[in-house]
Coordinates of C-alpha atoms and ligand atoms in Angstrom, one line a residue:
M1 CA 19.4 -49.3 17.8
E2 CA 20.8 -50.2 14.4
N3 CA 19.1 -52.9 12.3
M4 CA 22.3 -54.8 11.7
F5 CA 26.0 -54.3 11.8
C6 CA 28.3 -55.7 9.1
F7 CA 31.7 -54.4 7.9
Q8 CA 33.3 -57.5 6.5
C9 CA 33.7 -56.4 2.9
Q10 CA 35.2 -53.6 0.9
E11 CA 31.9 -52.1 -0.2
T12 CA 30.6 -51.6 3.3
A13 CA 28.5 -48.5 3.7
R14 CA 30.5 -45.3 4.0
G15 CA 33.6 -47.5 4.5
T16 CA 32.5 -48.0 8.1
G17 CA 29.6 -50.5 8.3
C18 CA 26.3 -51.5 6.9
T19 CA 23.7 -50.7 9.5
K20 CA 20.3 -50.5 7.7
V21 CA 20.7 -52.9 4.9
G22 CA 23.8 -54.4 3.2
V23 CA 25.2 -52.7 0.1
C24 CA 25.5 -56.3 -1.2
G25 CA 21.7 -56.6 -0.7
K26 CA 21.9 -58.5 2.5
Q27 CA 18.8 -57.8 4.6
P28 CA 19.2 -57.1 8.4
E29 CA 17.5 -60.4 9.3
T30 CA 20.0 -62.3 7.2
A31 CA 23.0 -60.3 8.6
N32 CA 21.8 -60.9 12.2
L33 CA 21.2 -64.7 11.6
Q34 CA 24.8 -64.9 10.1
D35 CA 26.0 -63.3 13.4
L36 CA 24.0 -65.8 15.3
L37 CA 25.5 -68.7 13.3
I38 CA 29.0 -67.4 14.1
Y39 CA 28.1 -67.1 17.7
S40 CA 26.8 -70.7 17.7
L41 CA 30.0 -71.9 16.0
K42 CA 32.2 -70.2 18.6
G43 CA 30.2 -72.0 21.3
I44 CA 30.9 -75.4 19.6
S45 CA 34.6 -74.6 19.0
S46 CA 35.1 -73.5 22.6
L47 CA 33.8 -77.0 23.7
V48 CA 36.0 -78.8 21.2
V49 CA 39.1 -76.9 22.5
Q50 CA 38.2 -77.6 26.1
A51 CA 37.8 -81.3 25.3
K52 CA 41.2 -81.3 23.5
E53 CA 42.8 -79.8 26.7
E54 CA 41.3 -82.8 28.6
G55 CA 42.7 -85.2 26.0
I56 CA 39.4 -85.9 24.3
E57 CA 39.3 -85.7 20.6
I58 CA 36.0 -84.5 19.1
R59 CA 35.7 -84.6 15.3
E60 CA 32.0 -84.5 14.8
A61 CA 31.9 -80.7 14.4
D62 CA 34.9 -80.1 12.2
L63 CA 33.2 -79.9 8.8
F64 CA 30.1 -78.4 10.2
V65 CA 32.0 -75.4 11.6
I66 CA 34.0 -75.0 8.3
H67 CA 30.8 -75.1 6.2
G68 CA 29.0 -72.7 8.6
L69 CA 31.7 -70.2 8.3
F70 CA 31.8 -70.5 4.5
M71 CA 28.0 -69.8 4.4
T72 CA 28.6 -66.3 6.0
I73 CA 31.1 -65.1 3.4
T74 CA 29.9 -62.0 1.5
N75 CA 27.4 -62.9 -1.3
A76 CA 27.4 -66.6 -0.6
N77 CA 24.0 -67.2 1.1
F78 CA 21.0 -65.0 1.6
D79 CA 18.5 -67.7 2.7
N80 CA 17.2 -67.0 6.2
N81 CA 15.4 -70.4 6.5
R82 CA 18.7 -72.1 5.6
F83 CA 20.5 -70.2 8.3
I84 CA 17.8 -71.1 10.9
E85 CA 18.2 -74.8 9.9
V86 CA 22.0 -74.7 10.3
I87 CA 21.8 -72.8 13.6
T88 CA 19.3 -75.4 14.9
E89 CA 21.8 -78.1 13.9
A90 CA 24.6 -76.1 15.6
L91 CA 22.6 -76.2 18.9
A92 CA 22.1 -79.9 18.6
I93 CA 25.8 -80.5 18.0
R94 CA 26.8 -78.2 20.8
D95 CA 24.5 -80.0 23.2
S96 CA 25.7 -83.4 22.0
I97 CA 29.3 -82.4 22.7
K98 CA 28.2 -81.0 26.1
R99 CA 26.7 -84.3 27.0
T100 CA 29.9 -86.2 26.0
L101 CA 31.9 -83.9 28.2
V102 CA 29.6 -84.0 31.2
N103 CA 29.5 -87.8 31.0
K104 CA 33.3 -87.8 31.2
N105 CA 33.1 -85.5 34.3
I106 CA 34.6 -82.5 32.6
K107 CA 33.6 -79.3 34.3
L108 CA 31.9 -76.8 32.0
D109 CA 31.0 -73.2 32.7
L110 CA 27.3 -73.5 32.2
S111 CA 26.7 -69.9 33.3
S112 CA 27.9 -68.9 29.9
D113 CA 25.1 -67.9 27.5
I114 CA 27.0 -69.2 24.5
L115 CA 26.7 -72.8 25.8
T116 CA 23.2 -72.6 27.1
W117 CA 21.0 -70.4 24.9
T118 CA 18.2 -72.1 23.0
A119 CA 15.5 -71.2 20.5
S120 CA 13.1 -73.2 18.5
T121 CA 10.7 -70.9 16.6
S122 CA 11.8 -68.5 13.8
E123 CA 10.7 -65.6 16.1
E124 CA 13.0 -66.8 18.9
F125 CA 15.9 -67.2 16.5
K126 CA 15.2 -63.7 15.2
A127 CA 15.0 -62.2 18.7
K128 CA 18.2 -63.9 19.7
S129 CA 20.0 -62.8 16.5
E130 CA 19.2 -59.2 17.4
S131 CA 20.5 -59.4 20.9
N132 CA 23.6 -57.4 21.9
E133 CA 25.9 -60.3 22.8
V134 CA 25.6 -61.8 19.3
S135 CA 26.6 -58.6 17.4
V136 CA 30.0 -57.8 16.1
L137 CA 29.7 -54.7 18.3
A138 CA 29.5 -56.8 21.4
T139 CA 33.3 -56.3 21.7
E140 CA 33.4 -52.7 22.9
N141 CA 37.1 -52.0 22.6
E142 CA 37.5 -51.0 18.9
D143 CA 41.0 -52.4 18.5
I144 CA 40.2 -55.8 20.0
R145 CA 37.0 -55.8 17.9
S146 CA 39.1 -55.0 14.8
L147 CA 41.6 -57.8 15.4
R148 CA 38.9 -60.3 16.3
E149 CA 37.1 -59.6 13.1
L150 CA 40.3 -59.6 11.0
I151 CA 40.9 -63.1 12.4
I152 CA 37.3 -64.3 11.8
Y153 CA 37.3 -63.0 8.2
G154 CA 40.6 -64.8 7.6
V155 CA 39.2 -68.0 9.1
K156 CA 36.1 -67.7 6.9
G157 CA 38.3 -67.5 3.8
L158 CA 40.4 -70.4 4.8
S159 CA 37.3 -72.4 5.7
A160 CA 36.0 -71.9 2.1
Y161 CA 39.2 -73.3 0.7
T162 CA 39.3 -76.1 3.2
H163 CA 35.8 -77.1 2.2
H164 CA 36.6 -77.3 -1.5
A165 CA 39.6 -79.5 -0.7
F166 CA 37.5 -81.8 1.5
N167 CA 34.9 -82.1 -1.3
L168 CA 37.7 -83.5 -3.5
G169 CA 38.9 -85.9 -0.7
F170 CA 41.7 -83.9 0.7
E171 CA 42.0 -82.7 4.3
D172 CA 44.3 -82.0 7.2
T173 CA 42.8 -82.2 10.7
K174 CA 45.4 -79.6 11.8
I175 CA 43.4 -77.0 9.9
Y176 CA 40.2 -77.9 11.7
D177 CA 42.0 -77.8 15.1
F178 CA 43.2 -74.3 14.2
V179 CA 39.8 -73.1 13.3
H180 CA 38.4 -74.3 16.6
K181 CA 41.3 -72.7 18.4
A182 CA 40.8 -69.4 16.7
L183 CA 37.0 -69.2 17.2
S184 CA 37.5 -70.2 20.8
A185 CA 40.2 -67.6 21.3
L186 CA 37.8 -64.9 20.1
L187 CA 35.7 -65.5 23.2
D188 CA 38.7 -65.0 25.6
D189 CA 38.7 -61.6 27.1
S190 CA 42.1 -62.1 28.6
L191 CA 43.7 -62.0 25.1
G192 CA 45.1 -58.5 24.3
A193 CA 46.2 -56.9 21.1
D194 CA 49.7 -58.6 21.0
E195 CA 48.2 -62.1 21.4
L196 CA 45.6 -61.3 18.7
V197 CA 48.2 -60.0 16.3
A198 CA 50.1 -63.3 16.8
L199 CA 46.9 -65.2 16.1
T200 CA 46.3 -63.1 13.0
L201 CA 49.7 -64.3 11.6
E202 CA 48.9 -67.9 12.6
T203 CA 45.7 -67.5 10.6
G204 CA 47.9 -66.5 7.7
Q205 CA 50.0 -69.6 8.3
F206 CA 46.9 -71.9 8.1
G207 CA 45.7 -69.9 5.1
V208 CA 48.9 -71.0 3.3
E209 CA 48.2 -74.6 4.4
A210 CA 44.6 -74.5 3.3
M211 CA 45.5 -73.1 -0.1
A212 CA 48.3 -75.7 -0.5
I213 CA 45.9 -78.6 0.2
L214 CA 43.3 -77.2 -2.2
D215 CA 46.1 -76.8 -4.8
K216 CA 47.0 -80.4 -4.2
A217 CA 43.4 -81.5 -4.5
N218 CA 42.7 -79.6 -7.7
T219 CA 45.9 -80.6 -9.4
T220 CA 45.7 -84.3 -8.3
K221 CA 42.1 -84.6 -9.5
Y222 CA 42.2 -82.4 -12.6
G223 CA 45.9 -82.1 -13.6
N224 CA 48.2 -79.1 -13.6
P225 CA 46.7 -75.9 -15.2
E226 CA 48.3 -75.3 -18.6
I227 CA 48.4 -72.3 -21.0
T228 CA 44.9 -72.2 -22.5
E229 CA 42.9 -69.9 -24.8
V230 CA 39.4 -69.6 -23.6
N231 CA 36.6 -68.7 -26.0
I232 CA 34.4 -65.8 -24.9
G233 CA 31.9 -66.1 -27.7
V234 CA 28.9 -68.5 -27.8
S235 CA 27.6 -71.5 -29.7
N236 CA 24.0 -71.9 -30.9
K237 CA 22.9 -74.5 -28.4
P238 CA 21.0 -74.1 -25.2
A239 CA 23.4 -73.8 -22.2
I240 CA 24.1 -73.7 -18.5
L241 CA 26.3 -71.1 -16.9
I242 CA 28.3 -72.2 -13.8
S243 CA 29.6 -69.7 -11.4
G244 CA 31.6 -69.8 -8.1
H245 CA 34.7 -71.8 -7.2
D246 CA 33.6 -75.5 -6.8
L247 CA 35.4 -77.6 -9.4
K248 CA 33.7 -80.8 -8.1
D249 CA 30.3 -79.4 -9.0
L250 CA 31.6 -78.5 -12.4
E251 CA 33.0 -82.1 -12.9
Q252 CA 29.6 -83.5 -12.0
L253 CA 27.7 -81.0 -14.3
M254 CA 30.1 -81.9 -17.2
E255 CA 29.5 -85.6 -16.7
Q256 CA 25.7 -85.2 -16.6
T257 CA 25.5 -82.9 -19.6
Q258 CA 27.2 -85.4 -21.9
G259 CA 25.0 -86.3 -24.8
T260 CA 22.2 -84.0 -23.7
G261 CA 22.7 -81.3 -26.4
V262 CA 23.2 -78.8 -23.6
D263 CA 26.4 -76.7 -23.5
V264 CA 28.2 -75.4 -20.4
Y265 CA 29.9 -72.0 -19.9
T266 CA 31.9 -70.7 -17.0
H267 CA 31.2 -67.4 -15.2
S268 CA 33.5 -65.2 -13.1
E269 CA 35.7 -67.3 -10.7
M270 CA 34.9 -70.6 -12.6
L271 CA 36.8 -69.3 -15.7
P272 CA 40.1 -71.0 -14.6
A273 CA 38.4 -74.4 -14.8
H274 CA 39.2 -74.2 -18.5
Y275 CA 43.0 -74.3 -17.7
Y276 CA 42.8 -77.9 -16.2
P277 CA 43.5 -80.8 -18.5
A278 CA 40.6 -82.9 -17.1
F279 CA 38.0 -80.4 -18.4
K280 CA 39.4 -80.1 -21.9
K281 CA 38.0 -83.4 -23.0
Y282 CA 34.4 -82.1 -23.0
D283 CA 33.2 -80.8 -26.4
N284 CA 30.2 -79.1 -24.8
F285 CA 32.5 -77.0 -22.4
I286 CA 32.3 -74.0 -24.7
G287 CA 34.0 -71.1 -23.0
N288 CA 33.5 -68.2 -20.5
Y289 CA 30.5 -65.9 -20.6
G290 CA 30.6 -62.4 -19.2
N291 CA 32.8 -60.8 -16.6
A292 CA 33.3 -60.6 -12.8
W293 CA 30.3 -61.3 -10.4
W294 CA 29.0 -57.7 -10.1
A295 CA 28.0 -57.5 -13.8
Q296 CA 25.7 -60.6 -13.5
K297 CA 22.3 -58.8 -13.6
K298 CA 22.8 -57.8 -17.2
E299 CA 24.8 -60.8 -18.3
F300 CA 22.4 -63.4 -16.8
A301 CA 19.5 -61.7 -18.7
S302 CA 21.4 -62.2 -22.0
F303 CA 22.6 -65.6 -21.2
N304 CA 19.0 -66.9 -21.4
G305 CA 19.7 -70.3 -19.8
P306 CA 19.9 -71.6 -16.2
I307 CA 22.7 -70.5 -13.9
L308 CA 24.3 -72.7 -11.2
F309 CA 26.0 -70.9 -8.3
T310 CA 28.4 -73.2 -6.5
T311 CA 29.7 -70.5 -4.1
N312 CA 29.8 -66.7 -3.9
C313 CA 29.2 -64.1 -5.4
I314 CA 25.5 -63.8 -5.9
V315 CA 23.9 -60.5 -6.6
P316 CA 20.3 -60.7 -5.2
P317 CA 18.3 -61.6 -8.4
K318 CA 14.8 -60.2 -9.2
G319 CA 12.1 -61.2 -11.6
E320 CA 12.2 -64.1 -14.1
V321 CA 15.9 -64.9 -13.6
V322 CA 15.1 -66.2 -10.1
N323 CA 13.5 -69.2 -11.8
R324 CA 16.7 -69.8 -13.7
I325 CA 19.1 -69.6 -10.8
F326 CA 20.1 -72.7 -8.8
T327 CA 22.5 -72.9 -5.8
S328 CA 24.6 -75.6 -4.2
G329 CA 27.0 -76.1 -1.4
A330 CA 27.4 -73.0 0.9
S331 CA 25.5 -70.7 -1.4
G332 CA 21.8 -70.0 -1.3
F333 CA 19.1 -67.6 -2.2
P334 CA 15.4 -67.7 -1.2
G335 CA 13.2 -68.8 -4.1
C336 CA 16.2 -70.4 -6.0
K337 CA 16.3 -74.2 -6.0
H338 CA 19.2 -75.5 -3.8
I339 CA 20.8 -78.8 -5.0
V340 CA 22.1 -81.0 -2.2
A341 CA 24.6 -83.8 -2.5
V342 CA 23.3 -87.3 -1.8
D343 CA 26.3 -89.6 -1.0
G344 CA 28.6 -87.0 -2.6
K345 CA 26.6 -86.9 -5.8
K346 CA 24.5 -83.8 -6.9
D347 CA 21.8 -84.5 -9.4
F348 CA 21.6 -81.6 -11.9
T349 CA 18.9 -83.1 -14.1
E350 CA 16.4 -80.3 -13.3
I351 CA 18.9 -77.7 -14.5
I352 CA 19.7 -79.7 -17.7
E353 CA 16.0 -80.2 -18.5
L354 CA 15.3 -76.5 -18.0
A355 CA 18.2 -75.5 -20.2
K356 CA 16.7 -77.6 -23.1
T357 CA 13.5 -75.4 -23.0
L358 CA 15.4 -72.1 -23.1
P359 CA 17.1 -70.2 -26.0
A360 CA 20.9 -70.3 -26.6
P361 CA 23.0 -67.5 -25.0
T362 CA 23.0 -64.1 -26.8
E363 CA 26.5 -63.3 -27.9
I364 CA 27.9 -60.3 -26.0
E365 CA 31.5 -60.5 -27.1
T366 CA 33.8 -62.6 -29.2
G367 CA 37.5 -63.6 -29.1
K368 CA 39.7 -65.4 -26.6
I369 CA 41.4 -64.8 -23.3
V370 CA 44.5 -66.6 -22.2
G371 CA 45.3 -68.1 -18.8
G372 CA 46.7 -71.2 -17.0
F373 CA 49.9 -69.8 -15.5
A374 CA 49.8 -71.7 -12.2
H375 CA 53.1 -72.8 -10.6
A376 CA 53.7 -75.9 -12.8
Q377 CA 53.2 -74.0 -16.1
V378 CA 55.4 -71.1 -14.9
F379 CA 58.1 -73.5 -13.7
A380 CA 58.0 -75.1 -17.2
L381 CA 58.8 -71.6 -18.5
A382 CA 61.3 -70.9 -15.8
D383 CA 64.4 -70.7 -18.0
K384 CA 62.8 -68.2 -20.3
V385 CA 61.5 -66.1 -17.4
V386 CA 64.8 -66.1 -15.5
D387 CA 66.7 -65.2 -18.7
A388 CA 64.2 -62.3 -19.3
V389 CA 64.9 -61.0 -15.8
K390 CA 68.6 -61.4 -16.2
T391 CA 68.8 -59.6 -19.5
G392 CA 66.5 -56.8 -18.2
A393 CA 63.7 -57.7 -20.7
I394 CA 61.4 -58.1 -17.6
K395 CA 62.1 -55.3 -15.1
K396 CA 59.4 -56.0 -12.6
F397 CA 56.5 -58.3 -11.8
F398 CA 53.2 -56.9 -10.4
V399 CA 51.0 -59.2 -8.4
M400 CA 47.5 -57.9 -9.0
A401 CA 45.5 -60.8 -7.5
G402 CA 42.3 -60.5 -5.6
C403 CA 38.7 -59.6 -6.2
D404 CA 36.7 -57.4 -8.4
G405 CA 33.7 -55.3 -7.3
R406 CA 31.2 -52.8 -8.5
M407 CA 32.8 -49.6 -7.3
K408 CA 33.8 -47.1 -10.0
S409 CA 37.1 -46.6 -8.2
R410 CA 38.1 -50.0 -9.5
D411 CA 38.7 -48.5 -12.9
Y412 CA 42.0 -47.8 -11.3
Y413 CA 43.1 -51.4 -11.9
T414 CA 42.2 -51.3 -15.7
E415 CA 44.2 -48.1 -16.0
F416 CA 47.1 -49.4 -13.9
A417 CA 47.4 -52.5 -16.0
D418 CA 47.2 -50.5 -19.2
K419 CA 49.7 -47.9 -18.2
L420 CA 52.4 -50.3 -16.8
P421 CA 55.6 -50.1 -18.9
K422 CA 56.0 -52.8 -21.5
D423 CA 58.9 -54.4 -19.6
T424 CA 56.7 -55.5 -16.7
V425 CA 54.6 -58.6 -16.2
I426 CA 51.3 -58.9 -14.3
L427 CA 50.7 -62.0 -12.1
T428 CA 47.0 -62.4 -11.3
A429 CA 44.5 -64.7 -9.7
G430 CA 40.9 -64.2 -8.5
C431 CA 38.1 -62.3 -10.2
A432 CA 40.2 -59.0 -10.1
K433 CA 41.6 -60.0 -13.5
F434 CA 38.3 -59.1 -15.3
R435 CA 39.3 -55.5 -15.0
Y436 CA 42.2 -56.0 -17.4
N437 CA 42.2 -59.6 -18.9
K438 CA 40.6 -58.4 -22.2
L439 CA 43.2 -55.7 -22.8
D440 CA 45.9 -56.4 -25.4
L441 CA 48.9 -56.2 -23.2
G442 CA 51.3 -58.1 -25.5
D443 CA 54.2 -60.3 -24.5
I444 CA 57.9 -60.2 -23.7
G445 CA 59.8 -62.7 -25.9
G446 CA 56.8 -65.0 -26.0
I447 CA 55.9 -64.6 -22.3
P448 CA 52.5 -63.0 -22.1
R449 CA 52.5 -59.8 -20.0
L450 CA 49.4 -61.0 -18.1
L451 CA 49.9 -64.4 -16.4
D452 CA 46.6 -65.6 -14.8
A453 CA 47.2 -68.4 -12.3
G454 CA 43.5 -69.1 -11.7
Q455 CA 41.0 -68.5 -8.9
C456 CA 41.7 -66.4 -5.8
N457 CA 43.0 -69.5 -3.9
D458 CA 45.5 -69.9 -6.7
S459 CA 47.2 -66.9 -5.3
Y460 CA 49.0 -69.7 -3.6
S461 CA 50.6 -70.4 -7.0
L462 CA 51.9 -66.8 -7.1
A463 CA 53.5 -67.3 -3.7
V464 CA 55.1 -70.6 -4.8
I465 CA 56.4 -68.9 -7.9
A466 CA 57.9 -66.0 -5.8
L467 CA 59.6 -68.5 -3.5
K468 CA 61.0 -70.4 -6.5
L469 CA 62.4 -67.2 -7.9
K470 CA 63.9 -66.3 -4.6
E471 CA 65.7 -69.7 -4.6
I472 CA 66.8 -69.4 -8.2
F473 CA 68.3 -65.9 -7.6
A474 CA 69.7 -67.1 -4.3
L475 CA 68.1 -64.3 -2.3
E476 CA 67.9 -64.0 1.5
D477 CA 64.6 -62.3 1.5
I478 CA 61.4 -62.6 -0.6
N479 CA 61.2 -58.8 -0.6
E480 CA 64.5 -58.6 -2.6
L481 CA 62.7 -59.9 -5.7
P482 CA 61.6 -57.5 -8.4
I483 CA 57.9 -58.1 -7.4
A484 CA 55.4 -55.4 -6.3
Y485 CA 52.1 -56.3 -4.8
N486 CA 49.1 -54.2 -5.8
I487 CA 46.1 -56.2 -4.6
A488 CA 42.4 -55.6 -5.0
W489 CA 40.2 -57.0 -2.2
Y490 CA 36.5 -57.4 -1.7
E491 CA 35.5 -60.3 0.5
Q492 CA 37.0 -62.6 3.1
K493 CA 38.9 -64.9 0.7
A494 CA 41.0 -61.9 -0.2
V495 CA 41.5 -61.4 3.6
I496 CA 43.0 -64.9 4.0
V497 CA 45.2 -64.4 0.9
L498 CA 46.5 -61.1 2.4
L499 CA 47.2 -62.8 5.8
A500 CA 48.9 -65.7 4.0
L501 CA 51.2 -63.2 2.2
L502 CA 52.0 -61.4 5.5
Y503 CA 52.8 -64.8 7.1
L504 CA 55.2 -65.5 4.2
G505 CA 57.0 -62.3 5.0
V506 CA 55.9 -60.2 2.1
K507 CA 56.1 -56.5 2.8
D508 CA 54.8 -53.3 1.3
I509 CA 51.6 -54.8 -0.1
H510 CA 49.3 -52.1 -1.5
L511 CA 45.6 -52.8 -0.9
G512 CA 42.7 -51.2 -2.7
P513 CA 40.5 -49.7 -3.8
S514 CA 40.1 -48.8 -0.1
L515 CA 41.5 -50.2 3.1
P516 CA 39.2 -52.4 5.2
G517 CA 36.6 -50.6 7.2
F518 CA 37.1 -53.2 10.0
L519 CA 40.6 -52.0 10.7
S520 CA 40.6 -49.5 13.6
P521 CA 43.1 -46.7 13.3
N522 CA 45.5 -48.4 15.7
V523 CA 45.3 -51.8 14.0
A524 CA 45.8 -50.1 10.6
N525 CA 48.9 -48.5 12.1
V526 CA 50.3 -51.8 13.2
L527 CA 49.8 -53.2 9.7
V528 CA 51.4 -50.1 8.2
E529 CA 54.4 -50.0 10.6
T530 CA 55.1 -53.7 10.8
F531 CA 54.3 -54.9 7.3
G532 CA 54.4 -51.7 5.2
I533 CA 50.7 -52.1 4.1
A534 CA 49.5 -49.1 2.2
G535 CA 46.5 -48.0 0.1
I536 CA 46.4 -46.8 -3.4
R537 CA 46.6 -43.3 -4.9
S538 CA 46.4 -42.2 -8.5
V539 CA 47.6 -44.6 -11.1
D540 CA 50.4 -42.3 -12.2
E541 CA 51.6 -41.6 -8.7
D542 CA 51.5 -45.4 -7.9
I543 CA 53.4 -46.5 -11.0
K544 CA 56.1 -43.9 -10.3
M545 CA 56.3 -45.0 -6.7
F546 CA 56.5 -48.8 -7.6
L547 CA 59.1 -48.2 -10.2
G548 CA 61.0 -45.6 -8.3
Ligands
LIG601 FE1 27.7 -54.5 3.9 FE2 29.7 -56.0 2.8 FE3 28.4 -56.9 5.0 FE4 27.2 -56.9 2.7 S1 29.0 -58.1 3.3 S2 26.3 -56.2 4.6 S3 28.0 -55.0 1.8 S4 29.7 -55.1 4.8
LIG602 FE1 35.6 -62.8 -6.7 FE2 33.3 -62.9 -5.3 FE3 36.6 -62.4 -4.4 FE4 37.4 -65.8 -5.5 S1 33.8 -64.2 -6.9 S2 37.6 -63.6 -5.9 S3 34.9 -61.4 -5.1

């Protein structure tokens, strides 16, 4: 019997699955509780779907399910007690929906474990979380398992984006309906590979919708990202480092730090916050500190001040830094203080007071990086870009969006960006950019050769830009554009970005540094044959192939 089974991210052990402990540091107990949370959410969603079929609208579980899925994303939450609390809440919600349906004389299959299991002590939760029916491996057929997990990972990614949009007051109930439908479908043994492939593409469709709503939320609240130089040096004041993807948390932190003498820096996926007009007004919003998530151990030590995680990616901290790390939203780590919202407001006083007692950050680099090339900014430059394509000054665009990670094989992306010919432009989004955003790649007639649209969800901007170019050049097919896709993936948000691109009809996407371990050989074949998905080889071979 294995301690756990998880193969949801790119760094999974041996490329096949973490079975003893997560490469990410996730302990078996946490992995199993995450499986149990997913199992509980599937139970809830199956009831919501059944109710809908009977004409009964149930909305009480929508956000709860979205948030629960978000909590299970790689490196978001390592807190067993928090998982037990949320699963307990899931059982209460499930039973409340059950009562509603029974009262309306709806027939339920109460022989099904997913609708009837209970637990109350942590030992009972642990025992249930280790049972066979809860594991990913409960689905014996490896192709069906592969497709089911591909869908659930996509749904996790779209749930994260949906939750951010909700925090800013934007939502579309069609997305919640789809999430319930997808989770419920994963319990249906009558669905074969064809139906699950169709559901995979539908997941991509809702991925596009989720990213579109989040884009609308971010740009309505904070303005359209614009070309921005971001300082990577430091000031001499004590400071707070904010990581993750939640801009609402950043907004509240900025408001609460005004006049306190405490500065704020972004980390990893929070870097693109600097591109939004709304955050430019704060004098204490100094710049970005460090690189992508995986370098945090060293960088948090030299930052000296408190760190706020608003989402993934947390590397399990050890020693004194645990006392400086705070979490919010879907993120969590045992021993780190979790800040909850009360009536939509998070009180960051404790973090600010702690910052005042700690030294200013130690400088680890100096200079500036440039970003802010989301759709509106690129459209403003459209004439210049189109001319450059027409005159041949720009021969090709390379979409290099996605995630960064700790594997040495990701040096590929630095070398790839560096070796691309000078008449090419890189379009990026997500933390993948930290592999090449400090290289001097130059510009083409004033257009920088590296255009950073923002966070991983801003891959949506890259799709919008591609669709606009297709329209301008009057092309039939998005694949006729001079755009190549060389995407780096790590966690489940990259999975939804990939599925969104597939749904939009993009073909021949290269995915690295390795193909997902959760793709069975047959499912991988379908992706290769239907969509032209491929892995990566050496930089020289790949550049030759892309330009060939
Ligand atoms: Fe392993 Fe990745 Fe799962 Fe962590 S999230 S346990 S590294 S597969
Ligand atoms: Fe990075 Fe974790 Fe995916 Fe939002 S912060 S892209 S890995």
